[in-house]
Coordinates of C-alpha atoms (C1' of nucleotides) in Angstrom, one line a residue:
Chain A
M671 CA -1.8 -14.3 25.6
R672 CA -5.1 -12.4 25.3
W673 CA -7.1 -12.6 22.0
L674 CA -9.4 -10.1 20.6
D675 CA -13.0 -10.4 21.7
E676 CA -15.9 -10.2 19.3
S677 CA -16.3 -6.5 19.4
E678 CA -12.6 -5.7 19.2
Q679 CA -12.5 -8.0 16.2
R680 CA -15.3 -6.0 14.6
V681 CA -13.6 -2.7 15.2
W682 CA -10.3 -4.0 13.9
R683 CA -11.7 -5.4 10.7
A684 CA -13.8 -2.4 10.0
Y685 CA -10.7 -0.3 10.5
L686 CA -8.5 -2.5 8.3
A687 CA -10.9 -2.8 5.4
T688 CA -12.2 0.7 5.4
S689 CA -8.8 2.3 5.6
Q690 CA -7.8 0.4 2.5
Q691 CA -11.0 1.2 0.7
L692 CA -10.8 4.9 1.6
W693 CA -7.2 5.1 0.3
D694 CA -8.1 3.4 -2.9
R695 CA -11.1 5.7 -3.5
L696 CA -9.2 8.9 -2.9
D697 CA -6.4 7.6 -5.0
D698 CA -8.8 6.7 -7.8
E699 CA -10.5 10.0 -7.8
L700 CA -7.3 11.9 -7.8
Q701 CA -5.8 9.8 -10.6
S702 CA -8.8 10.0 -12.8
G703 CA -9.0 13.7 -12.2
T704 CA -5.4 14.5 -12.6
G705 CA -3.4 11.4 -13.6
M706 CA -1.3 11.6 -10.5
P707 CA -1.3 9.1 -7.6
L708 CA -2.1 10.3 -4.1
S709 CA 1.3 9.3 -2.9
E710 CA 3.0 11.7 -5.3
Y711 CA 0.4 14.4 -4.5
E712 CA 1.4 14.2 -0.9
I713 CA 5.0 14.9 -1.9
L714 CA 4.0 18.1 -3.7
V715 CA 1.9 19.2 -0.8
R716 CA 4.8 18.9 1.7
L717 CA 7.2 20.7 -0.6
S718 CA 4.8 23.5 -1.2
E719 CA 4.5 24.1 2.5
A720 CA 8.3 24.1 3.2
P721 CA 10.4 27.2 3.3
D722 CA 11.6 27.9 -0.3
R723 CA 9.6 24.9 -1.3
R724 CA 12.5 22.7 -0.5
L725 CA 13.1 19.8 1.9
R726 CA 15.8 17.4 2.6
M727 CA 15.1 14.0 1.1
S728 CA 14.9 12.3 4.5
Q729 CA 12.7 14.9 6.1
L730 CA 10.4 14.5 3.2
A731 CA 10.5 10.8 3.4
D732 CA 9.4 10.9 7.0
L733 CA 6.6 13.4 6.4
V734 CA 5.0 11.3 3.7
V735 CA 5.9 8.0 5.4
H736 CA 7.9 6.5 2.6
S737 CA 11.2 4.6 2.9
R738 CA 14.3 6.5 1.8
S739 CA 14.7 4.3 -1.1
R740 CA 11.1 4.6 -2.3
L741 CA 11.4 8.3 -2.1
T742 CA 14.6 8.4 -4.1
H743 CA 12.9 6.4 -6.9
T744 CA 9.7 8.4 -6.8
V745 CA 11.4 11.7 -6.8
A746 CA 13.5 10.5 -9.7
R747 CA 10.4 9.8 -11.7
M748 CA 8.8 13.1 -10.7
E749 CA 11.9 14.9 -11.7
G750 CA 11.5 13.5 -15.1
R751 CA 8.1 15.1 -15.4
D752 CA 9.4 18.4 -14.1
L753 CA 7.4 18.4 -10.9
V754 CA 10.4 18.6 -8.6
A755 CA 14.1 19.3 -9.0
R756 CA 17.1 18.1 -7.0
R757 CA 19.6 20.4 -5.6
P758 CA 22.7 19.7 -3.5
C759 CA 22.4 20.7 0.1
L760 CA 25.0 23.3 1.1
E761 CA 25.1 22.7 4.8
D762 CA 25.7 19.0 4.4
G763 CA 27.5 17.6 1.4
R764 CA 25.8 14.2 1.8
G765 CA 22.3 15.8 1.7
V766 CA 20.0 16.4 -1.2
L767 CA 17.2 18.9 -1.4
A768 CA 14.0 18.2 -3.3
E769 CA 12.5 21.4 -4.6
L770 CA 9.0 22.0 -6.0
T771 CA 9.2 23.5 -9.6
D772 CA 6.9 26.1 -10.9
H773 CA 5.3 23.5 -13.0
G774 CA 4.9 21.2 -10.0
Y775 CA 3.2 24.1 -8.2
Q776 CA 0.8 24.5 -11.1
V777 CA -0.1 20.8 -11.1
L778 CA -0.6 20.9 -7.4
A779 CA -2.9 23.9 -7.6
E780 CA -5.0 22.0 -10.1
A781 CA -5.1 18.8 -8.2
A782 CA -5.8 20.2 -4.8
P783 CA -9.6 21.0 -5.2
V784 CA -10.2 17.5 -6.6
H785 CA -8.5 15.9 -3.7
V786 CA -10.0 18.2 -1.0
Q787 CA -13.4 17.4 -2.3
S788 CA -12.8 13.7 -2.1
V789 CA -11.5 13.9 1.4
R790 CA -14.5 16.0 2.5
R791 CA -17.0 13.8 0.8
H792 CA -15.6 10.4 1.9
M793 CA -14.2 11.2 5.3
F794 CA -15.8 14.3 6.9
D795 CA -19.3 14.3 5.5
P796 CA -20.2 10.9 6.8
L797 CA -19.0 11.7 10.4
S798 CA -20.4 13.9 13.1
S799 CA -18.1 16.5 14.5
E800 CA -17.7 14.5 17.7
E801 CA -16.7 11.5 15.7
V802 CA -14.2 13.5 13.8
E803 CA -12.8 14.8 17.0
V804 CA -12.4 11.4 18.6
L805 CA -11.0 9.9 15.4
G806 CA -8.3 12.5 15.4
R807 CA -7.5 12.0 19.0
A808 CA -7.4 8.2 18.6
M809 CA -5.0 8.4 15.6
R810 CA -2.7 10.8 17.4
K811 CA -2.6 8.5 20.4
I812 CA -1.8 5.5 18.3
A813 CA 1.0 7.5 16.5
E814 CA 2.3 8.5 19.9
S815 CA 2.4 5.0 21.1
L816 CA 4.1 3.8 17.8
K817 CA 7.0 6.1 18.6
E818 CA 7.9 4.2 21.7
R819 CA 9.8 1.1 20.6
Chain B
M1189 CA -15.7 24.8 -3.1
R1190 CA -15.0 24.5 0.6
W1191 CA -11.5 23.8 1.9
L1192 CA -10.4 21.9 5.0
D1193 CA -10.0 24.2 8.0
E1194 CA -7.1 23.9 10.5
S1195 CA -8.6 21.3 12.7
E1196 CA -9.9 19.2 9.8
Q1197 CA -6.5 19.4 8.3
R1198 CA -4.9 18.1 11.5
V1199 CA -7.3 15.2 11.8
W1200 CA -6.9 14.3 8.2
R1201 CA -3.1 14.3 8.4
A1202 CA -3.0 12.4 11.6
Y1203 CA -5.3 9.8 10.1
L1204 CA -3.3 9.5 6.9
A1205 CA 0.2 9.3 8.4
T1206 CA -0.8 7.1 11.3
S1207 CA -2.8 4.6 9.3
Q1208 CA 0.3 4.1 7.1
Q1209 CA 2.6 3.8 10.1
L1210 CA 0.3 1.4 11.8
W1211 CA 0.1 -0.9 8.8
D1212 CA 3.9 -0.8 8.4
R1213 CA 4.5 -1.7 11.9
L1214 CA 2.0 -4.6 12.0
D1215 CA 3.5 -5.8 8.7
D1216 CA 7.0 -5.6 10.0
E1217 CA 6.3 -7.4 13.3
L1218 CA 4.4 -10.1 11.4
Q1219 CA 7.1 -10.5 8.8
S1220 CA 10.0 -10.6 11.3
G1221 CA 8.1 -13.1 13.4
T1222 CA 6.9 -15.4 10.6
G1223 CA 8.3 -14.3 7.3
M1224 CA 4.8 -13.6 5.9
P1225 CA 3.4 -10.2 4.9
L1226 CA 0.2 -9.1 6.6
S1227 CA -1.6 -9.1 3.2
E1228 CA -1.1 -12.8 2.9
Y1229 CA -1.9 -13.5 6.5
E1230 CA -5.3 -11.9 5.9
I1231 CA -5.9 -14.3 3.1
L1232 CA -5.2 -17.3 5.4
V1233 CA -7.5 -15.8 8.1
R1234 CA -10.4 -15.4 5.7
L1235 CA -10.0 -18.9 4.3
S1236 CA -9.8 -20.4 7.7
E1237 CA -13.1 -19.0 8.7
A1238 CA -14.9 -20.1 5.5
P1239 CA -17.0 -23.3 5.3
D1240 CA -14.6 -26.1 4.2
R1241 CA -11.8 -23.5 4.4
R1242 CA -12.7 -22.5 0.8
L1243 CA -13.8 -19.4 -0.9
R1244 CA -14.3 -18.2 -4.5
M1245 CA -11.5 -16.1 -5.7
S1246 CA -13.7 -13.0 -6.1
Q1247 CA -15.3 -13.3 -2.7
L1248 CA -11.9 -13.6 -1.2
A1249 CA -10.7 -10.6 -3.2
D1250 CA -13.5 -8.5 -1.8
L1251 CA -12.9 -9.6 1.8
V1252 CA -9.3 -8.7 1.8
V1253 CA -9.7 -5.7 -0.4
H1254 CA -7.5 -6.7 -3.3
S1255 CA -8.0 -6.4 -7.0
R1256 CA -8.9 -9.7 -8.7
S1257 CA -5.6 -9.7 -10.6
R1258 CA -3.6 -9.0 -7.5
L1259 CA -5.3 -11.9 -5.7
T1260 CA -4.6 -14.2 -8.6
H1261 CA -0.9 -13.5 -8.5
T1262 CA -0.7 -13.7 -4.7
V1263 CA -2.6 -16.9 -4.5
A1264 CA -0.4 -18.4 -7.2
R1265 CA 2.7 -17.5 -5.1
M1266 CA 1.1 -18.9 -2.0
E1267 CA 0.1 -22.1 -3.8
G1268 CA 3.8 -22.5 -4.6
R1269 CA 4.5 -22.5 -0.8
D1270 CA 1.7 -24.9 -0.2
L1271 CA -0.3 -22.5 1.9
V1272 CA -3.4 -22.7 -0.3
A1273 CA -4.6 -24.9 -3.1
R1274 CA -6.8 -24.1 -6.1
R1275 CA -9.8 -26.2 -6.9
P1276 CA -12.3 -25.9 -9.7
C1277 CA -15.7 -24.7 -8.7
L1278 CA -18.4 -27.3 -9.4
E1279 CA -21.4 -25.0 -9.4
D1280 CA -19.8 -22.6 -11.8
G1281 CA -17.3 -23.7 -14.4
R1282 CA -15.8 -20.3 -14.6
G1283 CA -15.1 -20.1 -10.9
V1284 CA -12.1 -21.1 -8.9
L1285 CA -12.0 -22.0 -5.2
A1286 CA -9.0 -21.2 -3.1
E1287 CA -8.6 -23.6 -0.2
L1288 CA -6.5 -23.5 2.9
T1289 CA -4.1 -26.4 3.0
D1290 CA -3.2 -28.2 6.3
H1291 CA 0.2 -26.6 6.1
G1292 CA -1.4 -23.2 5.6
Y1293 CA -3.5 -23.8 8.7
Q1294 CA -0.4 -24.6 10.6
V1295 CA 1.4 -21.5 9.5
L1296 CA -1.7 -19.4 10.3
A1297 CA -1.8 -20.9 13.8
E1298 CA 1.7 -20.0 14.5
A1299 CA 1.4 -16.5 13.0
A1300 CA -1.9 -15.6 14.8
P1301 CA -0.5 -14.9 18.3
V1302 CA 2.2 -12.7 16.9
H1303 CA -0.3 -10.7 14.9
V1304 CA -2.9 -10.4 17.7
Q1305 CA -0.3 -9.1 20.1
S1306 CA 0.7 -6.5 17.6
V1307 CA -2.8 -5.3 17.1
R1308 CA -3.5 -5.2 20.8
R1309 CA -0.4 -3.4 21.5
H1310 CA -0.5 -0.8 18.8
M1311 CA -4.2 -0.2 18.3
F1312 CA -6.2 -1.2 21.4
D1313 CA -3.8 -0.5 24.3
P1314 CA -3.3 3.1 23.5
L1315 CA -7.1 3.9 23.3
S1316 CA -9.8 4.1 25.9
S1317 CA -12.8 1.9 25.3
E1318 CA -14.9 4.8 24.3
E1319 CA -12.3 5.8 21.7
V1320 CA -12.3 2.3 20.4
E1321 CA -16.1 2.3 20.2
V1322 CA -16.2 5.6 18.3
L1323 CA -13.4 4.6 16.0
G1324 CA -15.3 1.5 15.0
R1325 CA -18.4 3.4 14.4
A1326 CA -16.6 6.1 12.4
M1327 CA -15.0 3.5 10.1
R1328 CA -18.3 1.7 9.6
K1329 CA -19.9 4.9 8.6
I1330 CA -17.2 5.8 6.2
A1331 CA -17.4 2.3 4.7
E1332 CA -21.2 2.7 4.3
S1333 CA -20.8 6.0 2.6
L1334 CA -18.1 4.6 0.2
K1335 CA -20.7 2.1 -1.0
E1336 CA -22.9 4.8 -2.4
R1337 CA -21.3 5.8 -5.7
Chain C
dC780 C1' -30.9 -24.0 -29.7
dC781 C1' -27.4 -20.8 -30.5
dA782 C1' -25.5 -16.3 -31.2
dA783 C1' -24.3 -12.5 -28.6
dT784 C1' -23.1 -10.6 -24.4
dG785 C1' -21.3 -10.7 -19.8
dC786 C1' -18.9 -12.7 -16.0
dG787 C1' -14.9 -14.9 -13.5
dC788 C1' -10.5 -15.5 -13.6
dT789 C1' -5.8 -15.5 -15.6
dT790 C1' -1.9 -13.6 -18.3
dG791 C1' 2.1 -11.0 -19.3
dA792 C1' 4.2 -6.8 -19.5
dA793 C1' 4.9 -2.3 -17.4
dG794 C1' 5.3 0.2 -13.4
dG795 C1' 6.3 0.8 -8.4
dT796 C1' 8.4 -0.8 -3.9
dT797 C1' 11.6 -3.3 -1.2
dC798 C1' 15.9 -5.1 0.0
dA799 C1' 20.9 -5.3 0.4
dA800 C1' 24.8 -3.4 -0.9
dA801 C1' 27.5 0.7 -2.6
dT802 C1' 29.0 5.6 -2.5
dA803 C1' 30.0 9.8 -0.5
dT804 C1' 30.4 12.8 3.2
dT805 C1' 30.5 14.1 8.0
dC806 C1' 31.5 13.3 12.8
dC807 C1' 34.2 11.5 16.6
dG808 C1' 38.1 10.4 19.5
dC809 C1' 42.8 10.4 19.7
Chain D
dG1142 C1' 44.6 15.9 11.1
dC1143 C1' 43.5 10.9 10.6
dG1144 C1' 41.3 6.5 10.8
dG1145 C1' 37.0 4.5 11.9
dA1146 C1' 32.2 4.6 12.8
dA1147 C1' 27.9 6.8 11.5
dT1148 C1' 24.8 9.3 8.4
dA1149 C1' 22.4 10.6 3.8
dT1150 C1' 21.3 9.1 -0.3
dT1151 C1' 21.5 6.2 -4.4
dT1152 C1' 21.7 1.8 -7.0
dG1153 C1' 20.0 -2.3 -9.2
dA1154 C1' 17.8 -6.5 -8.8
dA1155 C1' 14.1 -9.1 -6.9
dC1156 C1' 9.6 -8.8 -5.9
dC1157 C1' 4.8 -7.3 -6.0
dT1158 C1' 0.8 -4.7 -8.0
dT1159 C1' -1.6 -2.7 -11.7
dC1160 C1' -3.2 -2.4 -16.3
dA1161 C1' -5.0 -4.0 -20.6
dA1162 C1' -6.1 -7.8 -23.0
dG1163 C1' -7.5 -12.7 -23.4
dC1164 C1' -9.8 -17.2 -22.5
dG1165 C1' -13.5 -20.0 -21.4
dC1166 C1' -17.9 -20.8 -19.3
dA1167 C1' -22.7 -19.0 -18.3
dT1168 C1' -26.8 -16.5 -19.4
dT1169 C1' -30.0 -14.3 -22.1
dG1170 C1' -33.1 -13.2 -25.9
dG1171 C1' -34.6 -14.3 -30.3

DNA sequence: CCAATGCGCTTGAAGGTTCAAATATTCCGC
DNA sequence: GCGGAATATTTGAACCTTCAAGCGCATTGG
């Protein structure tokens, strides 16, 4: 079995710590600007981009990388705040559609600039365009490899 | 206010989704191999590297990127499983030292190969050495920039 | 000295996520 | 069509994290 060498170790730890810190910061900035956690914001974004602002629960879960169960609970809470609504799916009686409400759209429209600014400031501004490019490629390669097995 | 363009958008989403999936996968593989979540494993690692296998609670919290409160609760649970012990800090009566127990060390030693293999497989194997290098640099730059404000 | 303020950590409750099991519907082979 | 396996989602309890408040020790300034 092969261990990580010094420099791999450094990369791995930088990645691990920084990815947490970055998430925490973006989440904080969004929450203090809008009261909404980043994980819920992502749900609004995905719905807003879908045809008729609707998606099946499981598609949505995959897009935002949540478990089915987590999404069910989260959507239930968001439904209570009138951000999304649930509708039965006509093509498949087992399915449920989550739909962005008008109010949800409003909230999203207010939150978006706050979030975009955070992302720009903390992720893109510190990096050269070459670094951004390689980072994107690296993440896509990792994602690709995660799909196998 | 400047929005993200197409390609920035792609990078950002690839980063966001993949970093979650990667964490989930590493966590799953560690848990199914050892029963321990990755977040607790990280605590054992940091303690094992500290002089006398001890660290102040707040240093440890910073290293693993947990809130103080979260660390208190987690260490309490781990203490119950005899992975760590708490000792008073002699230099500062307010402080508490978390110390790795022998049993904790054992558990760590068994878990480490499982985890290292996951990291190698899912993070390093898919990337060229140039990509690894740039990824490390990019994450360090982001971390640096997060420190300011 | 010793009050006042701050720091390090903990507490308990509220909130969110996971886990295993339940429900309902569809799909498949016969 | 019908029974059985598979799929989509939900449920509720256990578990973990966050949040606000609290406790005790340390430090500082008068």
